[in-house]
XYZ file of C-alpha atoms in Angstrom:
722
model
C -134.411 -127.196 -148.692
C -131.469 -126.946 -151.052
C -133.888 -127.243 -153.966
C -135.890 -124.293 -152.574
C -132.719 -122.224 -152.283
C -131.657 -123.167 -155.824
C -135.069 -122.130 -157.098
C -134.963 -118.756 -155.374
C -131.420 -118.175 -156.570
C -132.505 -118.915 -160.141
C -135.515 -116.605 -159.817
C -133.290 -113.839 -158.429
C -130.924 -114.241 -161.370
C -133.890 -114.035 -163.763
C -135.059 -110.759 -162.207
C -131.525 -109.352 -162.226
C -131.103 -110.009 -165.951
C -134.348 -108.088 -166.499
C -133.050 -105.188 -164.401
C -135.576 -105.852 -161.619
C -133.057 -105.556 -158.793
C -135.645 -105.004 -156.052
C -137.396 -108.265 -156.918
C -134.072 -110.103 -157.109
C -133.143 -108.903 -153.622
C -136.552 -109.919 -152.245
C -136.133 -113.442 -153.617
C -132.792 -113.769 -151.878
C -133.990 -112.197 -148.656
C -136.772 -114.775 -148.527
C -134.069 -117.369 -147.845
C -132.533 -115.314 -145.025
C -135.894 -114.514 -143.447
C -137.357 -118.017 -143.726
C -138.618 -119.647 -140.520
C -137.140 -122.896 -141.789
C -133.383 -123.040 -141.288
C -131.091 -123.500 -144.255
C -127.540 -124.770 -144.037
C -125.203 -121.972 -142.912
C -123.275 -122.101 -146.185
C -126.515 -121.536 -148.138
C -127.319 -118.483 -146.042
C -123.754 -117.175 -146.409
C -123.823 -117.476 -150.209
C -127.212 -115.790 -150.279
C -126.129 -112.873 -148.106
C -122.989 -112.378 -150.172
C -125.152 -112.286 -153.293
C -127.498 -109.727 -151.714
C -124.569 -107.541 -150.662
C -123.097 -107.690 -154.161
C -126.423 -106.659 -155.720
C -126.872 -103.786 -153.283
C -123.360 -102.505 -153.856
C -123.593 -102.741 -157.638
C -127.074 -101.326 -158.057
C -127.872 -99.059 -155.112
C -126.491 -96.697 -152.512
C -127.662 -98.944 -149.681
C -124.168 -99.640 -148.383
C -125.235 -100.034 -144.750
C -127.720 -102.757 -145.703
C -125.008 -104.571 -147.642
C -122.638 -104.196 -144.691
C -125.186 -105.788 -142.339
C -125.497 -108.849 -144.585
C -121.723 -109.200 -144.796
C -121.238 -108.874 -141.044
C -123.889 -111.576 -140.506
C -122.070 -113.745 -143.075
C -118.853 -113.392 -141.122
C -120.550 -114.623 -137.946
C -121.906 -117.663 -139.784
C -118.534 -118.402 -141.400
C -116.854 -118.589 -137.985
C -118.672 -121.860 -137.378
C -117.465 -123.331 -140.675
C -113.860 -124.598 -140.558
C -113.097 -124.379 -144.294
C -114.794 -122.333 -147.047
C -111.729 -120.109 -147.399
C -112.868 -118.657 -150.734
C -116.181 -117.526 -149.223
C -114.413 -116.060 -146.210
C -112.038 -114.117 -148.425
C -114.898 -112.871 -150.578
C -116.763 -111.705 -147.457
C -113.689 -109.863 -146.164
C -113.142 -108.194 -149.538
C -116.746 -107.047 -149.929
C -116.919 -105.827 -146.326
C -113.705 -103.856 -146.863
C -115.294 -102.204 -149.887
C -118.349 -101.273 -147.802
C -116.166 -99.590 -145.205
C -114.296 -97.831 -148.019
C -117.522 -96.407 -149.436
C -118.560 -95.273 -145.947
C -115.189 -93.630 -145.304
C -114.581 -95.887 -142.296
C -110.840 -96.474 -142.693
C -109.966 -98.037 -139.262
C -112.520 -100.904 -139.504
C -111.573 -101.373 -143.162
C -107.928 -101.885 -142.203
C -108.968 -104.272 -139.422
C -110.964 -106.433 -141.841
C -108.126 -106.485 -144.372
C -105.594 -107.532 -141.746
C -107.916 -110.430 -140.803
C -108.086 -111.393 -144.469
C -104.305 -111.349 -144.749
C -103.989 -113.472 -141.596
C -106.377 -116.013 -143.135
C -104.464 -116.227 -146.429
C -101.181 -116.632 -144.541
C -102.581 -119.431 -142.362
C -103.928 -121.533 -145.225
C -100.520 -122.157 -146.765
C -99.195 -122.051 -150.307
C -102.263 -122.100 -152.537
C -102.492 -120.006 -155.673
C -106.023 -118.844 -154.849
C -104.909 -117.640 -151.406
C -101.922 -115.812 -152.931
C -104.324 -114.049 -155.251
C -106.597 -113.096 -152.356
C -103.519 -111.814 -150.531
C -102.901 -109.566 -153.529
C -106.494 -108.353 -153.301
C -106.228 -107.501 -149.602
C -102.833 -105.819 -149.919
C -104.138 -103.713 -152.788
C -107.114 -102.491 -150.752
C -104.939 -101.971 -147.664
C -102.484 -99.836 -149.649
C -105.387 -97.704 -150.888
C -106.710 -97.214 -147.335
C -103.258 -96.280 -146.016
C -102.640 -93.771 -148.813
C -105.968 -92.088 -147.958
C -104.647 -91.635 -144.420
C -101.408 -90.198 -145.819
C -99.352 -93.205 -144.668
C -97.422 -93.498 -147.921
C -94.665 -95.700 -146.528
C -97.225 -98.136 -145.109
C -99.006 -98.103 -148.460
C -95.780 -98.938 -150.307
C -95.041 -101.771 -147.831
C -98.473 -103.309 -148.528
C -97.935 -102.995 -152.278
C -94.497 -104.598 -152.024
C -96.087 -107.560 -150.181
C -98.608 -107.823 -152.993
C -95.793 -107.696 -155.548
C -94.064 -110.622 -153.804
C -97.286 -112.701 -153.949
C -97.747 -111.813 -157.622
C -94.175 -112.936 -158.310
C -94.749 -116.231 -156.485
C -97.732 -117.091 -158.710
C -95.779 -116.012 -161.847
C -98.252 -113.420 -163.144
C -96.328 -110.549 -164.796
C -99.529 -108.554 -165.357
C -100.245 -108.752 -161.624
C -96.665 -107.732 -160.875
C -97.198 -104.764 -163.201
C -100.341 -103.817 -161.285
C -98.356 -103.531 -158.060
C -95.361 -101.868 -159.735
C -97.564 -99.131 -161.207
C -99.358 -98.722 -157.879
C -96.002 -98.253 -156.138
C -95.037 -95.652 -158.759
C -98.336 -93.848 -158.114
C -97.636 -93.620 -154.384
C -94.040 -92.528 -155.036
C -95.344 -89.721 -157.266
C -97.772 -88.573 -154.578
C -95.085 -88.634 -151.900
C -92.023 -87.635 -154.000
C -89.512 -87.256 -151.205
C -86.638 -88.922 -153.052
C -85.865 -88.435 -156.764
C -83.961 -91.733 -156.969
C -86.831 -93.795 -155.517
C -89.268 -92.265 -158.016
C -86.913 -92.979 -160.915
C -86.414 -96.574 -159.687
C -90.197 -97.067 -159.616
C -90.453 -95.754 -163.194
C -87.678 -98.087 -164.388
C -89.301 -101.060 -162.634
C -92.546 -100.434 -164.505
C -90.685 -100.286 -167.815
C -88.835 -103.503 -167.017
C -91.965 -105.512 -166.119
C -94.034 -104.109 -168.989
C -91.567 -105.606 -171.462
C -92.053 -109.044 -169.859
C -95.834 -109.101 -170.363
C -97.074 -111.092 -173.330
C -98.941 -108.997 -175.918
C -102.096 -111.097 -175.476
C -102.000 -110.517 -171.717
C -101.600 -106.785 -172.271
C -104.802 -106.770 -174.286
C -106.636 -108.525 -171.454
C -105.613 -105.784 -168.985
C -106.071 -102.553 -170.996
C -106.249 -100.584 -167.771
C -102.572 -101.325 -167.192
C -101.634 -99.593 -170.441
C -103.632 -96.473 -169.543
C -102.445 -96.469 -165.928
C -98.789 -96.943 -166.863
C -98.826 -94.279 -169.590
C -100.652 -91.771 -167.377
C -98.198 -92.274 -164.520
C -95.257 -91.828 -166.894
C -96.844 -88.595 -168.133
C -97.355 -87.334 -164.578
C -93.710 -88.148 -163.874
C -92.458 -86.281 -166.952
C -94.778 -83.349 -166.247
C -93.373 -83.039 -162.761
C -89.872 -82.963 -164.236
C -91.046 -80.451 -166.866
C -89.748 -82.942 -169.427
C -92.377 -82.263 -172.079
C -90.259 -83.673 -174.889
C -90.032 -87.184 -173.407
C -93.627 -87.035 -172.212
C -94.972 -86.436 -175.735
C -94.644 -90.090 -176.944
C -96.593 -91.244 -173.877
C -99.344 -88.723 -174.660
C -99.533 -90.037 -178.231
C -99.657 -93.664 -177.000
C -102.394 -92.780 -174.550
C -104.522 -90.981 -177.114
C -104.132 -93.836 -179.616
C -105.050 -96.385 -176.929
C -108.199 -94.448 -176.071
C -109.309 -94.278 -179.698
C -108.670 -98.028 -180.112
C -110.579 -98.799 -176.923
C -113.549 -96.701 -178.045
C -113.643 -98.648 -181.316
C -113.361 -102.004 -179.544
C -116.039 -101.061 -177.013
C -118.435 -100.349 -179.885
C -117.658 -103.783 -181.354
C -118.257 -105.411 -177.954
C -121.597 -103.647 -177.582
C -122.673 -104.871 -181.014
C -121.696 -108.453 -180.105
C -123.574 -108.208 -176.793
C -126.709 -107.077 -178.628
C -126.322 -109.974 -181.052
C -125.912 -112.340 -178.102
C -129.096 -111.029 -176.484
C -131.040 -111.664 -179.695
C -129.659 -115.224 -179.814
C -130.619 -115.808 -176.172
C -134.175 -114.745 -176.929
C -134.350 -117.049 -179.945
C -132.963 -119.997 -177.959
C -135.579 -119.453 -175.249
C -138.362 -120.402 -177.689
C -139.803 -123.816 -176.904
C -140.914 -124.464 -180.513
C -137.413 -124.080 -181.981
C -136.410 -126.907 -184.322
C -133.462 -129.048 -183.180
C -131.349 -128.178 -186.217
C -131.986 -124.443 -185.761
C -131.286 -124.689 -182.037
C -127.979 -126.434 -182.709
C -126.932 -123.785 -185.234
C -127.918 -120.936 -182.917
C -126.130 -122.578 -179.951
C -122.994 -122.927 -182.040
C -123.196 -119.271 -183.002
C -123.858 -118.308 -179.369
C -120.725 -120.140 -178.220
C -118.688 -118.534 -180.988
C -119.787 -115.014 -179.984
C -119.074 -115.752 -176.312
C -115.590 -116.923 -177.215
C -115.069 -113.808 -179.313
C -116.201 -111.623 -176.420
C -113.958 -113.535 -174.022
C -110.998 -112.961 -176.322
C -111.730 -109.244 -176.587
C -112.459 -108.609 -172.909
C -110.223 -111.164 -171.215
C -113.258 -112.445 -169.283
C -114.580 -115.987 -169.356
C -118.276 -115.528 -170.108
C -119.084 -119.225 -170.007
C -120.048 -120.222 -166.501
C -117.679 -117.991 -164.530
C -118.902 -115.246 -162.216
C -116.837 -112.075 -162.142
C -115.619 -110.786 -158.814
C -116.000 -107.205 -159.970
C -115.228 -104.834 -157.099
C -117.344 -101.794 -156.392
C -114.808 -99.135 -155.513
C -116.132 -96.607 -157.950
C -119.800 -95.732 -157.633
C -122.897 -97.828 -157.845
C -123.930 -97.674 -161.479
C -124.323 -101.038 -163.210
C -121.322 -101.698 -165.440
C -121.687 -103.478 -168.764
C -119.204 -105.789 -170.498
C -116.349 -103.763 -171.960
C -117.158 -100.813 -169.698
C -114.125 -101.353 -167.502
C -110.402 -100.800 -168.033
C -109.267 -103.882 -166.172
C -106.006 -103.510 -164.243
C -105.428 -107.052 -163.028
C -106.923 -110.561 -163.126
C -109.462 -111.819 -160.523
C -109.847 -111.635 -157.627
C -108.410 -108.127 -157.975
C -110.197 -107.591 -161.283
C -110.215 -103.901 -160.509
C -109.643 -100.590 -162.162
C -107.930 -97.371 -161.184
C -110.761 -95.157 -162.381
C -113.918 -95.863 -164.395
C -113.404 -95.803 -168.122
C -115.307 -92.524 -168.514
C -113.034 -90.806 -165.978
C -109.944 -92.143 -167.761
C -111.286 -90.912 -171.112
C -111.851 -87.456 -169.597
C -108.368 -87.520 -168.088
C -106.852 -88.371 -171.488
C -108.672 -85.376 -172.986
C -107.319 -83.224 -170.157
C -103.758 -84.434 -170.739
C -104.031 -83.590 -174.459
C -105.224 -80.100 -173.484
C -102.384 -79.642 -170.994
C -99.847 -80.496 -173.702
C -101.551 -78.668 -176.551
C -102.304 -75.380 -174.840
C -98.722 -74.120 -174.344
C -98.095 -74.879 -178.030
C -101.048 -72.758 -179.106
C -103.105 -75.709 -180.425
C -106.272 -74.013 -179.230
C -108.673 -75.556 -181.755
C -107.782 -79.093 -180.662
C -107.826 -77.981 -177.019
C -111.329 -76.550 -177.386
C -112.525 -79.816 -178.908
C -111.003 -81.859 -176.078
C -112.333 -79.529 -173.377
C -115.828 -79.892 -174.820
C -115.438 -83.669 -175.068
C -114.105 -84.074 -171.542
C -116.696 -81.815 -169.953
C -119.495 -83.631 -171.778
C -118.283 -86.968 -170.377
C -118.073 -85.522 -166.873
C -121.497 -83.873 -166.977
C -123.083 -87.190 -167.982
C -121.357 -89.005 -165.118
C -122.308 -86.328 -162.578
C -125.977 -86.735 -163.544
C -125.658 -90.499 -162.959
C -124.322 -89.713 -159.488
C -127.348 -87.512 -158.822
C -125.477 -84.223 -159.206
C -127.887 -82.001 -161.107
C -128.661 -78.265 -160.882
C -129.141 -77.208 -157.291
C -127.556 -80.298 -155.708
C -124.952 -79.418 -153.104
C -122.331 -81.236 -151.106
C -124.666 -81.947 -148.202
C -127.169 -83.641 -150.544
C -124.751 -86.333 -151.761
C -125.067 -89.978 -150.866
C -122.017 -90.890 -148.810
C -121.123 -93.705 -151.190
C -121.036 -91.227 -154.100
C -118.682 -88.735 -152.493
C -115.397 -90.250 -153.626
C -116.452 -90.668 -157.239
C -118.096 -87.244 -157.281
C -114.792 -85.816 -156.089
C -112.927 -87.408 -158.995
C -115.284 -85.989 -161.633
C -115.583 -82.568 -159.995
C -111.795 -82.205 -159.783
C -111.506 -83.109 -163.471
C -114.266 -80.642 -164.354
C -112.538 -77.803 -162.511
C -109.237 -78.569 -164.258
C -110.946 -78.409 -167.654
C -112.413 -75.019 -166.702
C -109.005 -73.883 -165.447
C -107.477 -74.654 -168.834
C -110.348 -72.913 -170.593
C -109.758 -69.762 -168.533
C -106.049 -69.875 -169.396
C -106.726 -70.303 -173.127
C -109.267 -67.477 -173.241
C -106.945 -65.127 -171.343
C -104.107 -65.937 -173.753
C -106.416 -65.131 -176.698
C -107.677 -61.953 -174.953
C -111.201 -63.391 -174.973
C -111.854 -61.860 -171.568
C -115.628 -62.336 -171.469
C -115.302 -66.065 -172.185
C -112.603 -66.289 -169.502
C -114.970 -64.579 -167.053
C -117.718 -67.098 -167.740
C -115.437 -70.110 -167.242
C -113.991 -68.617 -164.046
C -117.453 -67.928 -162.657
C -118.401 -71.531 -163.430
C -115.371 -72.675 -161.424
C -116.418 -70.421 -158.552
C -120.008 -71.706 -158.600
C -118.908 -75.347 -158.511
C -116.591 -74.528 -155.616
C -119.385 -72.772 -153.718
C -121.618 -75.841 -154.108
C -118.904 -78.377 -153.168
C -116.457 -76.425 -150.976
C -115.030 -79.381 -149.057
C -114.610 -81.717 -152.017
C -113.056 -78.891 -154.039
C -111.169 -77.308 -151.155
C -107.831 -77.699 -152.979
C -109.251 -75.692 -155.904
C -109.766 -72.492 -153.900
C -106.093 -71.621 -154.387
C -106.392 -72.197 -158.159
C -109.470 -69.959 -158.329
C -107.688 -67.139 -156.490
C -104.675 -67.545 -158.768
C -106.911 -67.336 -161.858
C -108.682 -64.265 -160.461
C -105.212 -62.763 -160.314
C -104.491 -63.838 -163.892
C -107.724 -62.247 -165.090
C -107.157 -59.023 -163.161
C -103.592 -58.774 -164.515
C -104.732 -59.431 -168.080
C -107.233 -56.551 -167.951
C -104.706 -54.169 -166.387
C -105.905 -54.259 -162.753
C -102.471 -54.891 -161.264
C -103.217 -54.009 -157.632
C -106.135 -56.431 -157.598
C -104.049 -59.074 -159.372
C -101.321 -58.885 -156.737
C -103.922 -59.175 -153.967
C -105.392 -62.394 -155.390
C -101.970 -63.944 -156.005
C -100.974 -63.286 -152.387
C -104.275 -64.779 -151.198
C -103.590 -67.856 -153.330
C -100.223 -68.275 -151.592
C -102.037 -68.440 -148.236
C -104.423 -71.128 -149.467
C -101.942 -73.851 -150.420
C -99.250 -75.922 -148.772
C -97.621 -76.629 -152.120
C -94.216 -74.948 -152.216
C -94.331 -75.003 -156.007
C -97.717 -73.278 -156.187
C -96.667 -70.741 -153.560
C -93.519 -69.928 -155.540
C -95.412 -69.457 -158.808
C -98.042 -67.211 -157.213
C -95.300 -65.109 -155.590
C -93.679 -64.707 -158.999
C -97.020 -63.728 -160.564
C -97.612 -61.189 -157.785
C -94.120 -59.773 -158.293
C -94.754 -59.249 -162.023
C -98.007 -57.432 -161.186
C -96.172 -55.174 -158.726
C -93.480 -54.460 -161.338
C -96.204 -53.488 -163.807
C -97.608 -50.949 -161.315
C -94.299 -49.206 -161.842
C -93.691 -47.101 -158.724
C -90.790 -47.469 -156.302
C -92.919 -48.960 -153.524
C -94.276 -51.648 -155.825
C -90.810 -52.487 -157.146
C -89.636 -52.967 -153.571
C -92.602 -55.274 -152.881
C -91.764 -57.231 -156.031
C -88.189 -57.719 -154.870
C -89.404 -58.923 -151.466
C -91.449 -61.593 -153.252
C -88.815 -62.606 -155.794
C -85.922 -62.890 -153.348
C -87.062 -65.945 -151.339
C -88.060 -67.863 -154.483
C -84.828 -66.980 -156.278
C -82.830 -68.271 -153.326
C -84.387 -71.748 -153.481
C -85.177 -72.034 -157.193
C -82.792 -74.960 -157.710
C -84.500 -76.995 -154.976
C -87.676 -77.534 -156.986
C -88.308 -80.606 -159.128
C -88.235 -79.427 -162.748
C -87.612 -75.891 -164.027
C -91.061 -74.298 -163.880
C -90.364 -72.170 -160.811
C -86.880 -71.311 -162.061
C -88.100 -69.985 -165.422
C -90.765 -67.946 -163.679
C -88.485 -66.296 -161.152
C -85.772 -65.622 -163.774
C -88.400 -63.839 -165.884
C -89.559 -61.697 -162.961
C -86.029 -60.954 -161.737
C -84.836 -60.060 -165.236
C -87.808 -57.721 -165.630
C -87.035 -56.065 -162.292
C -83.341 -55.653 -163.123
C -84.324 -54.001 -166.367
C -86.560 -51.585 -164.477
C -83.500 -50.788 -162.355
C -81.417 -50.133 -165.517
C -79.090 -53.072 -164.771
C -79.409 -54.095 -168.390
C -76.528 -56.535 -168.839
C -77.383 -58.490 -165.688
C -81.012 -58.539 -166.756
C -79.970 -59.873 -170.157
C -77.990 -62.720 -168.556
C -80.868 -63.790 -166.308
C -83.429 -63.607 -169.096
C -81.263 -65.492 -171.582
C -80.889 -68.329 -169.075
C -84.634 -68.367 -168.414
C -85.412 -68.397 -172.136
C -83.064 -71.325 -172.705
C -84.744 -73.375 -169.950
C -88.251 -72.450 -171.127
C -87.501 -73.372 -174.736
C -85.699 -76.630 -173.846
C -88.051 -78.039 -171.217
C -91.442 -76.337 -171.126
C -92.230 -75.638 -174.763
C -94.484 -72.814 -173.546
C -94.763 -70.538 -176.560
C -96.432 -67.704 -174.667
C -93.663 -67.525 -172.092
C -91.032 -67.879 -174.845
C -92.674 -65.009 -176.731
C -92.654 -62.813 -173.628
C -89.013 -63.658 -172.887
C -88.101 -62.770 -176.476
C -89.953 -59.473 -176.263
C -88.051 -58.382 -173.164
C -84.747 -59.541 -174.662
C -85.574 -57.630 -177.838
C -86.234 -54.525 -175.725
C -82.925 -55.061 -173.950
C -81.069 -55.460 -177.227
C -82.574 -52.168 -178.413
C -81.647 -50.436 -175.153
C -78.077 -51.763 -175.558
C -78.014 -50.482 -179.164
C -77.797 -54.006 -180.631
C -80.347 -53.278 -183.345
C -79.556 -56.314 -185.522
C -80.286 -58.759 -182.708
C -83.271 -56.686 -181.559
C -84.903 -56.931 -185.005
C -84.340 -60.694 -185.217
C -85.596 -61.406 -181.703
C -88.675 -59.186 -181.982
C -89.760 -60.701 -185.292
C -89.591 -64.175 -183.729
C -91.587 -62.954 -180.755
C -94.252 -61.400 -182.988
C -94.584 -64.631 -184.976
C -95.218 -66.616 -181.781
C -97.649 -64.026 -180.399
C -99.654 -64.171 -183.631
C -99.749 -67.965 -183.498
C -101.180 -67.764 -179.975
C -103.665 -64.975 -180.880
C -102.008 -63.167 -177.957
C -103.035 -59.571 -178.719
C -101.444 -57.890 -175.654
C -98.046 -59.424 -176.412
C -98.430 -58.537 -180.101
C -99.008 -54.877 -179.165
C -96.067 -55.027 -176.771
C -93.763 -56.363 -179.511
C -95.097 -53.864 -182.052
C -94.386 -50.949 -179.692
C -90.768 -52.073 -179.332
C -90.452 -52.608 -183.106
C -91.802 -49.097 -183.670
C -89.084 -47.725 -181.396
C -86.504 -49.804 -183.291
C -87.613 -48.537 -186.723
C -87.611 -44.972 -185.398
C -84.047 -45.319 -184.170
C -82.980 -46.794 -187.525
C -84.856 -44.049 -189.404
C -86.884 -46.657 -191.303
C -89.847 -44.350 -191.755
C -91.838 -46.713 -193.962
C -91.585 -49.645 -191.558
C -92.284 -47.331 -188.641
C -95.529 -46.003 -190.153
C -96.684 -49.457 -191.267
C -95.927 -50.846 -187.828
C -97.717 -48.007 -186.038
C -100.782 -48.507 -188.216
C -100.910 -52.238 -187.417
C -100.274 -51.494 -183.746
C -103.136 -48.973 -183.661
C -105.466 -51.559 -185.219
C -104.502 -54.157 -182.618
C -104.765 -51.620 -179.795
C -108.273 -50.657 -180.909
C -109.222 -54.355 -180.965
C -107.830 -54.852 -177.468
C -109.556 -51.765 -176.093
C -112.881 -53.050 -177.431
C -112.315 -56.397 -175.725
C -111.332 -54.673 -172.479
C -114.434 -52.465 -172.628
C -116.621 -55.556 -173.044
C -114.887 -57.191 -170.084
C -115.306 -54.141 -167.838
C -118.975 -53.870 -168.827
C -119.683 -57.458 -167.835
C -121.602 -58.190 -164.636
C -118.822 -60.600 -163.627
C -115.890 -58.169 -163.857
C -116.152 -56.562 -160.402
C -117.076 -59.900 -158.833
C -113.840 -61.455 -160.124
C -111.360 -58.657 -159.379
C -112.904 -57.542 -156.066
C -110.374 -57.770 -153.224
C -112.478 -60.235 -151.246
C -111.874 -63.958 -150.886
C -114.692 -66.362 -151.616
C -116.938 -66.854 -148.588
C -118.171 -70.423 -148.258
C -119.794 -72.504 -145.549
C -117.574 -75.492 -144.801
C -119.427 -78.602 -143.701
C -118.047 -79.878 -140.421
C -120.271 -82.939 -140.139
C -119.405 -84.443 -143.518
C -116.450 -86.788 -143.502
C -115.128 -86.655 -147.032
C -111.452 -86.902 -146.376
C -111.157 -89.329 -149.282
C -112.384 -86.722 -151.708
C -109.911 -84.156 -150.375
C -106.945 -86.561 -150.330
C -107.678 -88.395 -153.529
C -105.217 -91.182 -154.386
C -106.628 -91.422 -157.897
C -105.908 -87.822 -158.804
C -103.254 -87.154 -156.196
C -100.684 -86.262 -158.841
C -100.710 -82.510 -159.405
C -100.720 -81.680 -163.107
C -98.941 -78.376 -162.325
C -101.015 -76.478 -164.858
C -100.517 -72.792 -163.864
C -97.063 -72.563 -165.456
C -98.318 -72.301 -169.002
C -100.680 -69.385 -168.484
C -97.777 -67.039 -169.057
C -96.227 -64.164 -167.155
C -97.489 -61.219 -169.156
C -96.209 -57.831 -168.106
C -97.935 -54.468 -168.388
C -99.228 -52.980 -171.605
C -96.646 -50.707 -173.250
C -96.777 -46.959 -172.929
C -98.109 -45.406 -176.133
C -94.958 -43.326 -176.645
C -92.165 -45.818 -177.147
C -90.541 -48.991 -175.939
C -91.864 -49.930 -172.561
C -88.376 -50.499 -171.191
C -86.471 -47.580 -172.680
C -88.485 -44.945 -170.811
C -88.107 -46.192 -167.222
C -89.142 -44.393 -164.041
C -85.853 -43.759 -162.248
C -87.398 -42.723 -158.920
C -86.748 -45.677 -156.619
C -85.262 -46.552 -153.274
C -81.910 -47.754 -154.577
C -80.982 -50.812 -156.619
C -81.385 -53.669 -154.216
C -79.840 -56.862 -155.517
C -80.586 -60.482 -154.675
């Protein structure tokens, strides 16, 4: 009977190599369904093989789960076979993961850990312990049990240390850092996790690093997330450069691998010929071995007689050699995200860093690249036009969530860029795309509703609809639990109220600024602080408290310039400070500051800020009796104003304008019967990129007569101070 099983296994492998997965499964199922009994171990191996095929090539997770559960029953009667038992536990855990069944997944993993502990000190069991602890940590983080997740990862780190595998230690160290970043309840613990990663990375041999390229990407991305959270753009920049260079190198190497694989396939076909001369066969076999060794060196995988234990966390599309950014050696052999998702994330990071600097051409290229990658992957997951949340296969939900979140963040950046450039119609289109994706996948993209409301506010403010802008910012505050996001939206709303200009609105602005100002030093980083200092300085200037306004704004400018590198916000700070200098009769400083502001506004193609600066410069030249400069400036200002008015007219004429600014929240039908908690609490993308900061805090358009801050409405209900 063993010969029959061997024959069917061989036939199944033949069909699999030809892509005939259905036939391969039928061959294997013939063993399980045979009236003649096979040895239990034969049936177990067969069922494990069937489950692996189903998980890799289909969405039939329940079928795979049934085979694995039957395998477990059979393995109970076999005293040894620890490797098979561990493999069954691991695959069954992955099934439960794909089905969103966290409690049974944890139960299976605990059984696996009990088995590895009972066997004693064997390297293979230590490695399986690492596997189980890794999966357990993932399951616990999905439930929000971050401390339990860290405990599991620390156990895995101990096992990795015992088997002396620095790259495996690095896997657990980076995973701990990831959880620390998601939790972030202690600055010192996060910093310790960062330092631990740096320490272990230096211990890993260069050859080993090449075999686990995923570690490089994972480590660099986590360092970037850490620096972003601290608003430490300067020290994050080298990590961004390393990441981008690593991606370009990996793309090049992947192309080389694909060429070698094609060459290997041609050799395999030639060697299958029965009429091949002995000398030719020997030469071709030698070449075949050489290519396999070359591939093994490039991928870190042994392609000669060793089966990979590739996990199936991330979707069910067949993965080719070189199509995985491996994080750790077998039996973990996993990845944080699929290579395509990592590539898209690298593009997104480049955009996030380039946009505040005004590198819009490069940003546009990266947005297009990233969105193209994502669209291709969504099609593979069955997400085409018309497909909605309820239509998704359950096993695709998690991966769909990853790509959809990335897609929305690309669109968010596109909206921000177009608003900065006063390309309002393009901003409308990107914002409507965001809204449409949210309407189709409201539960998966639930966290994005706040971002959409915030961007509706940004659009409304940019086109001068300040009442509507304030409404959407306040709605955004209600839609998030993030204290940082709430603070920023309150600051945005305050600026919109200040731009309305009446006493009632100024009072509302102060009510919003006050609470944020009182806790601004409690936030990680300086993003909230620079925002509230801008708004408070603007309000003080409206109240004619010019010197106090100058102090607040100077401090905000210093922080923005030092940490954020956000040229738009720097330009707006400079414009207000230039206005203040003019109001305080410091014309020398006013001229210098305003020229710097105009230079930055031109670099960003920021037409509203350019007009704002020009209006203040006109007032300056008038005061200095520089008639020539005044006339030249007014002429340029009129040209820019005409350009802006044309753009605003196009925006107001668009069918999307009213839809975006309308004081109504998006109405969506939430699906109560769809358990996609994993997509909503996503450990892979659980680190907030904190993008809204760099959109800018633009104030109202200047009055045509003179400097916007010299002619101030003095009717107010007293000068309330914070």
